[in-house]
Coordinates of C-alpha atoms in Angstrom, one line a residue:
X190 CA -28.1 49.1 -38.1
X191 CA -28.7 51.7 -41.1
X192 CA -32.5 50.4 -41.3
X193 CA -32.8 50.9 -37.4
X194 CA -31.8 54.5 -37.7
X195 CA -34.0 55.2 -40.6
X196 CA -36.9 53.7 -38.9
X197 CA -35.9 55.9 -35.9
X198 CA -36.3 59.1 -38.3
X199 CA -39.8 58.1 -39.6
X200 CA -41.2 57.1 -36.6
X201 CA -45.3 58.1 -36.2
X202 CA -44.8 58.4 -32.6
X203 CA -42.5 61.8 -32.1
X204 CA -41.7 60.5 -28.9
X205 CA -39.8 57.7 -30.5
X206 CA -37.9 60.2 -32.7
X207 CA -34.1 61.9 -32.3
X208 CA -34.5 64.5 -29.8
X209 CA -32.0 66.6 -31.3
X210 CA -29.3 66.3 -34.8
X211 CA -26.4 65.7 -32.5
X212 CA -28.3 62.4 -31.1
X213 CA -28.5 61.5 -34.7
X214 CA -24.7 62.3 -35.6
X215 CA -23.8 60.0 -32.6
X216 CA -26.2 57.2 -33.6
X217 CA -24.9 57.5 -37.4
X218 CA -21.1 57.0 -35.5
X219 CA -22.4 53.8 -34.4
X220 CA -22.4 52.3 -38.1
X221 CA -19.2 51.3 -39.8
X222 CA -19.2 52.0 -43.7
X223 CA -21.3 49.3 -44.8
X224 CA -24.2 50.2 -42.4
X225 CA -23.3 47.5 -39.8
X226 CA -23.4 48.2 -36.1
X227 CA -20.3 49.0 -34.2
X228 CA -19.9 49.8 -30.3
X229 CA -19.4 53.1 -30.6
X230 CA -17.5 55.6 -32.9
X231 CA -14.0 57.0 -32.7
X232 CA -13.8 60.5 -33.5
X233 CA -11.6 63.1 -35.5
X234 CA -11.5 67.1 -34.7
X235 CA -13.8 69.3 -37.0
X236 CA -11.5 72.7 -37.4
X237 CA -13.2 75.6 -35.8
X238 CA -13.4 77.1 -39.4
X239 CA -16.0 74.4 -40.3
X240 CA -19.8 75.8 -40.3
X241 CA -22.3 74.6 -37.6
X242 CA -20.3 72.8 -36.0
X243 CA -16.8 73.9 -35.6
X244 CA -14.6 72.6 -32.7
X245 CA -16.9 69.7 -32.5
X246 CA -16.0 65.8 -32.3
X247 CA -17.3 63.5 -35.1
X248 CA -17.5 60.3 -35.8
X249 CA -14.8 59.2 -38.1
X250 CA -16.0 58.1 -41.3
X251 CA -19.2 59.7 -41.0
X252 CA -18.2 63.6 -41.2
X253 CA -19.2 64.0 -44.5
X254 CA -23.1 62.8 -43.8
X255 CA -23.0 64.5 -40.8
X256 CA -22.2 68.2 -42.4
X257 CA -25.2 67.0 -45.2
X258 CA -27.4 66.2 -42.2
X259 CA -26.9 69.3 -40.7
X260 CA -27.0 71.6 -43.6
X261 CA -30.3 70.0 -45.0
X262 CA -32.3 69.3 -42.4
X263 CA -34.9 71.9 -41.8
X264 CA -35.0 72.3 -37.9
X265 CA -37.1 75.4 -36.8
X266 CA -34.4 77.4 -34.7
X267 CA -31.8 75.0 -35.9
X268 CA -29.1 77.4 -36.4
X269 CA -29.3 78.9 -33.1
X270 CA -29.6 75.6 -31.5
X271 CA -26.1 73.9 -33.7
X272 CA -24.3 77.4 -33.2
X273 CA -25.1 77.6 -29.7
X274 CA -21.8 77.1 -27.5
X275 CA -24.2 74.5 -25.3
X276 CA -24.5 71.9 -28.1
X277 CA -23.3 68.8 -26.3
X278 CA -23.5 65.4 -27.2
X279 CA -26.1 63.2 -26.0
X280 CA -26.0 59.8 -24.6
X281 CA -27.3 57.3 -27.0
X282 CA -30.9 55.9 -26.7
X283 CA -31.0 52.0 -26.1
X284 CA -33.7 50.3 -28.2
X285 CA -36.7 48.8 -27.3
X286 CA -36.9 46.4 -24.9
X287 CA -36.3 42.5 -26.3
X288 CA -37.0 39.3 -24.8
X289 CA -34.3 36.5 -25.5
X290 CA -34.7 32.6 -25.4
X291 CA -31.5 31.0 -25.4
X292 CA -31.6 27.7 -27.1
X293 CA -29.7 24.7 -25.9
X294 CA -26.1 24.6 -27.7
X295 CA -24.8 22.0 -29.0
X296 CA -21.8 20.5 -27.3
X297 CA -19.3 19.2 -29.7
X298 CA -16.4 19.1 -27.2
X299 CA -17.2 15.7 -25.6
X300 CA -16.8 17.2 -22.1
X301 CA -20.1 17.4 -20.2
X302 CA -18.9 20.4 -17.9
X303 CA -20.2 22.6 -21.1
X304 CA -23.8 21.5 -20.8
X305 CA -26.1 24.5 -19.3
X306 CA -22.9 26.3 -18.9
X307 CA -22.7 28.1 -22.3
X308 CA -26.4 29.1 -21.9
X309 CA -26.0 30.5 -18.6
X310 CA -22.9 32.6 -19.1
X311 CA -24.4 33.8 -22.8
X312 CA -27.3 35.0 -20.8
X313 CA -25.9 37.1 -18.1
X314 CA -23.6 38.6 -21.2
X315 CA -26.7 39.4 -23.1
X316 CA -28.5 40.9 -20.1
X317 CA -25.4 43.5 -19.8
X318 CA -27.7 45.5 -22.3
X319 CA -30.6 47.2 -20.5
X320 CA -32.9 46.5 -23.1
X321 CA -32.4 42.7 -23.1
X322 CA -33.7 40.1 -21.0
X323 CA -33.8 36.4 -21.1
X324 CA -36.5 34.1 -21.1
X325 CA -36.7 31.5 -18.5
X326 CA -34.9 28.3 -19.9
X327 CA -36.7 26.3 -17.0
X328 CA -39.5 27.6 -18.1
X329 CA -38.9 26.6 -22.3
X330 CA -38.0 23.4 -21.3
X331 CA -41.7 22.7 -19.5
X332 CA -43.3 24.2 -22.3
X333 CA -41.2 21.7 -24.5
X334 CA -42.0 18.9 -22.7
X335 CA -45.9 19.9 -22.9
X336 CA -45.4 20.8 -26.6
X337 CA -43.5 18.1 -28.0
X338 CA -42.4 15.7 -25.1
X339 CA -39.0 16.5 -26.0
X340 CA -36.1 17.0 -23.4
X341 CA -34.1 19.7 -25.5
X342 CA -34.8 23.6 -26.1
X343 CA -33.0 23.1 -29.4
X344 CA -33.3 25.3 -32.8
X345 CA -36.2 23.0 -34.1
X346 CA -38.1 23.7 -30.6
X347 CA -37.4 26.7 -29.6
X348 CA -39.0 29.0 -32.3
X349 CA -42.4 27.6 -31.5
X350 CA -41.2 28.3 -27.5
X351 CA -40.5 31.8 -28.8
X352 CA -43.6 32.5 -31.0
X353 CA -46.0 31.0 -28.3
X354 CA -44.7 33.4 -25.8
X355 CA -44.2 36.4 -28.0
X356 CA -40.5 36.3 -27.4
X357 CA -38.4 38.6 -30.0
X358 CA -35.2 36.7 -30.5
X359 CA -34.1 33.3 -30.5
X360 CA -30.0 32.9 -29.3
X361 CA -28.8 29.4 -30.8
X362 CA -25.3 27.9 -31.8
X363 CA -22.6 25.5 -30.6
X364 CA -19.3 24.7 -28.9
X365 CA -16.5 22.1 -30.3
X366 CA -13.1 21.7 -30.1
X367 CA -10.2 22.5 -32.0
X368 CA -7.3 20.7 -30.8
X369 CA -6.3 22.3 -27.8
X370 CA -9.1 25.5 -28.8
X371 CA -12.4 25.9 -28.4
X372 CA -14.8 27.5 -31.1
X373 CA -18.1 28.9 -30.0
X374 CA -20.6 30.0 -32.8
X375 CA -24.0 31.9 -31.8
X376 CA -26.6 33.2 -34.1
X377 CA -29.7 35.4 -32.9
X378 CA -32.7 34.2 -34.9
X379 CA -36.2 36.5 -35.7
X380 CA -38.4 33.0 -34.6
X381 CA -41.3 33.9 -37.0
X382 CA -39.7 34.0 -40.4
X383 CA -36.4 32.2 -39.1
X384 CA -34.1 35.1 -40.1
X385 CA -30.9 35.1 -38.8
X386 CA -30.3 38.6 -37.7
X387 CA -26.5 38.5 -36.5
X388 CA -23.9 35.8 -35.8
X389 CA -20.7 35.6 -34.4
X390 CA -18.3 33.3 -33.7
X391 CA -15.2 33.1 -31.3
X392 CA -12.2 31.2 -30.0
X393 CA -10.7 30.3 -26.8
X394 CA -7.1 29.2 -26.9
X395 CA -7.8 26.7 -23.6
X396 CA -10.4 25.3 -21.5
X397 CA -10.0 28.1 -18.9
X398 CA -10.6 30.7 -21.6
X399 CA -14.3 29.6 -22.8
X400 CA -16.3 31.8 -20.0
X401 CA -14.4 35.1 -21.3
X402 CA -14.9 34.0 -24.7
X403 CA -18.5 33.5 -24.2
X404 CA -18.7 37.3 -22.7
X405 CA -16.9 38.6 -25.5
X406 CA -19.3 36.8 -28.1
X407 CA -22.4 38.0 -25.9
X408 CA -21.2 41.4 -26.2
X409 CA -20.7 41.8 -30.2
X410 CA -24.5 40.0 -30.5
X411 CA -25.6 42.9 -28.0
X412 CA -24.1 45.5 -30.6
X413 CA -25.5 43.6 -33.4
X414 CA -29.0 44.0 -31.3
X415 CA -28.3 47.7 -31.0
X416 CA -26.6 48.0 -27.7
X417 CA -24.8 51.2 -27.8
X418 CA -22.3 50.2 -24.6
X419 CA -19.1 51.8 -24.9
X420 CA -16.0 49.7 -26.2
X421 CA -14.3 49.8 -22.9
X422 CA -17.4 48.5 -21.6
X423 CA -17.6 45.6 -24.6
X424 CA -14.2 44.7 -23.7
X425 CA -14.9 44.3 -20.0
X426 CA -17.9 41.8 -20.9
X427 CA -15.1 39.2 -21.1
X428 CA -15.7 39.1 -17.3
X429 CA -19.8 39.0 -16.9
X430 CA -19.4 35.8 -15.3
X431 CA -17.5 35.7 -12.4
X432 CA -16.5 32.1 -11.6
X433 CA -12.6 31.2 -11.8
X434 CA -13.6 27.6 -13.0
X435 CA -15.4 26.0 -15.1
X436 CA -16.0 23.5 -12.4
X437 CA -17.2 25.7 -10.2
X438 CA -19.9 27.7 -12.6
X439 CA -21.1 24.2 -13.7
X440 CA -22.0 23.0 -10.3
X441 CA -23.7 26.4 -9.6
X442 CA -25.6 26.0 -12.4
X443 CA -26.9 23.0 -11.2
X444 CA -27.9 24.2 -7.9
X445 CA -29.4 27.1 -9.7
X446 CA -31.8 24.7 -11.6
X447 CA -32.7 22.9 -8.3
X448 CA -33.5 26.2 -7.0
X449 CA -35.8 26.7 -10.1
X450 CA -37.4 23.7 -9.0
X451 CA -37.8 24.7 -5.6
X452 CA -35.8 21.9 -4.3
X453 CA -33.5 24.5 -2.0
X454 CA -32.2 22.3 0.6
X455 CA -30.8 19.6 -2.7
X456 CA -29.3 22.8 -4.3
X457 CA -27.2 23.7 -0.9
X458 CA -24.6 21.0 -1.5
X459 CA -24.2 22.1 -5.0
X460 CA -23.7 26.0 -3.9
X461 CA -21.0 24.9 -1.4
X462 CA -19.3 22.7 -3.8
X463 CA -19.0 25.8 -6.0
X464 CA -17.3 28.0 -3.3
X465 CA -14.9 25.2 -2.4
X466 CA -13.8 25.3 -6.1
X467 CA -13.8 28.8 -6.3
X468 CA -14.0 30.5 -2.8
X469 CA -14.2 34.1 -4.5
X470 CA -17.6 33.2 -6.6
X471 CA -20.0 35.8 -5.0
X472 CA -23.2 34.5 -7.2
X473 CA -22.5 30.9 -5.5
X474 CA -23.0 32.6 -1.8
X475 CA -26.0 34.4 -3.0
X476 CA -27.5 31.3 -3.9
X477 CA -26.6 29.5 -0.9
X478 CA -28.3 32.2 1.0
X479 CA -31.1 32.2 -0.7
X480 CA -31.6 28.2 -0.7
X481 CA -30.8 28.5 3.4
X482 CA -33.4 31.3 3.6
X483 CA -36.2 29.2 2.2
X484 CA -35.2 26.1 4.3
X485 CA -35.8 28.4 7.3
X486 CA -31.9 28.9 8.5
X487 CA -31.8 32.9 8.4
X488 CA -29.1 33.3 10.6
X489 CA -26.8 31.4 7.9
X490 CA -28.8 33.3 5.2
X491 CA -27.7 36.6 6.5
X492 CA -24.0 35.2 7.0
X493 CA -24.0 33.9 3.4
X494 CA -25.5 37.3 2.0
X495 CA -22.6 39.1 3.7
X496 CA -20.2 37.5 2.3
X497 CA -21.8 37.9 -1.1
X498 CA -22.0 41.3 -0.3
X499 CA -18.3 41.5 0.2
X500 CA -17.5 39.9 -3.4
X501 CA -20.2 42.6 -5.4
X502 CA -16.9 44.2 -7.0
X503 CA -16.5 40.6 -8.6
X504 CA -20.1 40.5 -10.1
X505 CA -21.7 41.9 -13.4
X506 CA -24.2 45.1 -12.4
X507 CA -26.9 42.9 -13.1
X508 CA -25.6 40.0 -10.6
X509 CA -25.0 42.9 -8.3
X510 CA -29.0 43.9 -8.5
X511 CA -30.0 40.5 -8.4
X512 CA -27.9 39.9 -5.2
X513 CA -29.1 42.6 -3.4
X514 CA -32.9 42.6 -4.8
X515 CA -33.2 38.8 -3.6
X516 CA -31.8 39.8 -0.2
X517 CA -34.3 42.6 0.4
X518 CA -36.9 40.3 -1.0
X519 CA -36.2 37.4 1.4
X520 CA -33.7 38.4 4.2
X521 CA -34.0 42.1 4.5
X522 CA -37.9 42.1 4.0
X523 CA -37.8 45.5 2.4
X524 CA -40.0 44.9 -0.3
X525 CA -39.7 48.9 -1.8
X526 CA -35.8 48.4 -1.7
X527 CA -36.2 44.9 -3.7

């Protein structure tokens, strides 16, 4: 975390540096005393008698560093700026875009429902950060089959795919059962040297809590990679994958894999089963609508999209954008909006 801040201070391109001291103070507030990243700072009130920043809110644990910075950094016109009543806290700027390949997780539970489900739910959680995009896992499987005739995008194969495709980060891990509980371990890896950039673990009290636990660990990995989302939003990340049952989510993923292979007719029974298991599963309705459009049933597609639109409050922001984007691209025929 500290290295990220220093690198931005020293950037050759001025546009990549901090736009103000206040922005730098904000970013310092995302670090704990050991220099590791936390999601957002907590604040203490600074007395008005303190020079330059009287009455401001300063990140707890960084007040001394902040004062030293504001006093020592020579900025032309800085005194006038810092004493201005209009001084405001600038929003943190997210890091540069990063592509992520989620490797096949090791399923040590003996429960097949977790196959492919962990990876999909983690992808949704990670993409809650605007700078993260997940590489297509179906494309990754095709590449592995070409490169090594393998079937799994596991840790031995994922870095090779990442290097070939220019992917920044590989995310890998495992899920195992511990009595009635489940433990999920996740690592973010730099594929070239193989360095572990971040590792997190989380436990779920029972089977039904696994999806929420994946959302939580995904949010923690996002924060370790530089996400500046607020603590409250991080907490809400437990709800980023919006199926209420593992079975519904698993069946949905099977249908989505068929869509990715352009097997639209074959995918429809799986989406139908998903919504029968979870009638509020908006994402499954959207998938069903997309497949209906591609097999030529436009009326059914419109009906299903309307149902999905009525369930957008249960979707993450990316899910909502994808649902509306696919509608405009297909049934809506409104490419600019898409």
